Amino acid sequence: MGGIAGIFDLRGERELDPGLLKRMTDALAHRGPAGQGRHLAPGLALGHRRLAVTAPGPGGEQPFTSGGGRTTIAFDGQIYNHAELRAELARAGRTLRTRCDTEVLAELVDLRGPDALPALIGMFAFAAYNPREDSLLLVRDRFGEKPLYYAETRDGLLLFASELGALLATGLIAALIDGEAVADYLAYGYVPDPGTIYSTVRRLPAGHALTARRGQPLAAPRRWFKLDQREAAIDPDHAAHTLLERLDRAVARQRVADVPVGVLLSGDATGAAIASSMALNGARATVCALGTGATGGEREAAAQAAALYGADYHTDNSELDVESVLPEVARLFGEPFADSSAVPAYLACRLARRHVAVVLSGSGADVMFAGYDRYGQAQAEGRLRGGMPSALARPFFGGLGSILGPLTPGAVLRGAAEPAAAAYARSVFLVPPRRARALLAPGLREVDPSRHIARVFEEAGTDEPLLRAQAADIATWLPGRTLMKADRLSAAHGLERRSPFLDPELATFAASLPRTLRWQESGKVLLRTALADRMTEAQLDAPRPRAVTSALARFGAGGGHLADALLARTSWRDSGFFDEAAVARCAKAHKRGRADYGQALWSMVMFDAFLEAA
């Protein structure tokens, strides 16, 4: 694990300044403090920063060149099934010199090219140069656990890196903020793939690959993985057995390391499920970490899980000082990020790193096994929407929804009055559309952030509301919010974070489940059933941790401090992207308790903090 960066000359084989590559890898030093390497050739520069969680062995350093000098790669991540792939390569006549997964990846890509990707089980972002074809292949893993950014300069250089800041460090890319991206950010709290906050930089979408060939225009990325959500008939008892079998196998794969491995427990069932799997498979006692900002109930639930599975338990009982860490958290993302749980999560990763170098977490479980409440709302809206012609649905349901107000029945009725994509987008937006439009400068008010959800709905191949909602989250929420947060905050502390629930065998199984095993009156039906013999009833019924809202609460979301903090800042004003008078009115109303604009103000504060850090 670590970070990668590089430059590829699309037009020829110009000599590249090694200082440019050094500036890029220096900007990634926090991702790989254990070492660095580089590979330079005419028209090509590859750099790597290493985080030591498995020993590469002699000759395994990166960038790595396959036997015979055929393919050179720079790779961030882990290939969990490299032992099985090693045997396959041996049968194909490939002689391997090391015991590292990097060599396996290099040889496999050299042997098969992009066709090798479906065989990989792991989290990864990598660049592979093929001298025979004079081409560079950029790849990002299935769900976006590892990030990869790229940009093309005016004179034909392709730059790429694990983090956006490494591209800007070259001085070759103009940091031009994209107004549409600002509107997207205010709605979602992040900028969805493939965009970034800068018009000059793109993010390679999850499950995509990009091939750059010298002397040819840069082609568009192509999808190499899409989760098949076709439901299959399966006996519930057999499904529960299969789920546990695949979860245990995923955890066994991902706990392999040459350093201590722990589990992030946050009081809910997903982290405890991983801890139970480790214990049942005879793993050494795990270290379970819970950061500042957690409630007493969350701490108690995590401590009980640790005791049940024989794990060492560590927690941080100090007060959550949001203002002291906010600038650093904003800097780490390289672009604005408004999920307030990033602050306590940052401190949880810091705590975990004091005890372990690798942690397993439950990231992705709520998407794969339908755990979010909004999935139930999407299905209820779909049933209403399907029972009446659209010309009648909007005035009828919209009128009833207005009468019922913000209560859940009213929200469902208002959603049924909208197109499905717009309604689901509203359920994932951090700031409601009307409020977001009011805060933006007039020139940005026509931007429709729900277009990202609409695109996924169109490509989903189904009209079933639950399946479309999950598909939308897999394409947007999961890589853009959940995994972005996990990657940046763990990398900041030299901690590797792995996600067993995103194991492709387990995720593919989850995607094949009938709707009745995903959602009944609530979500994660099969997961809860399967874990019943491993957990207490209290663990299974534990709500999602409330610590995710602690940053807002501690920063005074219910009072005037948040409003005063925003109005005291100036960078957001100078940016020209917001309506100052509208922001001031919201801040005033929030401070006086007439309305709750906490999330909108927090999003503005984080945008300002991004501008200050840029």
Short mmCIF file of C-alpha atoms in Angstrom, two decimals, residues 177-186 197 433 436-449 451 575-579 607:
data_model
loop_
_atom_site.label_atom_id
_atom_site.label_comp_id
_atom_site.label_asym_id
_atom_site.label_seq_id
_atom_site.Cartn_x
_atom_site.Cartn_y
_atom_site.Cartn_z
CA ILE A 177 -12.58 25.50 -9.74
CA ASP A 178 -15.55 24.13 -11.67
CA GLY A 179 -18.80 25.95 -10.87
CA GLU A 180 -20.94 22.88 -11.63
CA ALA A 181 -18.76 20.88 -9.25
CA VAL A 182 -19.43 23.46 -6.52
CA ALA A 183 -23.17 22.96 -7.01
CA ASP A 184 -22.69 19.19 -6.89
CA TYR A 185 -20.61 19.50 -3.74
CA LEU A 186 -23.21 21.59 -1.93
CA ILE A 197 -13.67 20.29 -7.83
CA PRO A 433 -32.16 21.22 -3.59
CA ALA A 436 -28.76 24.66 -2.04
CA ARG A 437 -29.98 26.71 -5.01
CA ALA A 438 -30.74 29.65 -2.75
CA LEU A 439 -27.19 29.67 -1.37
CA LEU A 440 -25.50 29.49 -4.76
CA ALA A 441 -24.69 32.44 -6.97
CA PRO A 442 -27.40 33.04 -9.62
CA GLY A 443 -25.29 31.57 -12.44
CA LEU A 444 -25.12 28.17 -10.74
CA ARG A 445 -28.75 27.74 -9.74
CA GLU A 446 -29.69 25.84 -12.89
CA VAL A 447 -27.20 23.05 -12.27
CA ASP A 448 -29.07 19.81 -11.53
CA PRO A 449 -27.01 17.59 -9.20
CA ARG A 451 -28.24 14.17 -13.08
CA SER A 575 -14.81 32.77 -4.46
CA GLY A 576 -17.91 34.23 -6.13
CA PHE A 577 -19.78 30.93 -6.05
CA PHE A 578 -22.30 31.88 -3.37
CA ASP A 579 -25.01 34.45 -2.74
CA PHE A 607 -15.69 24.71 1.47
#
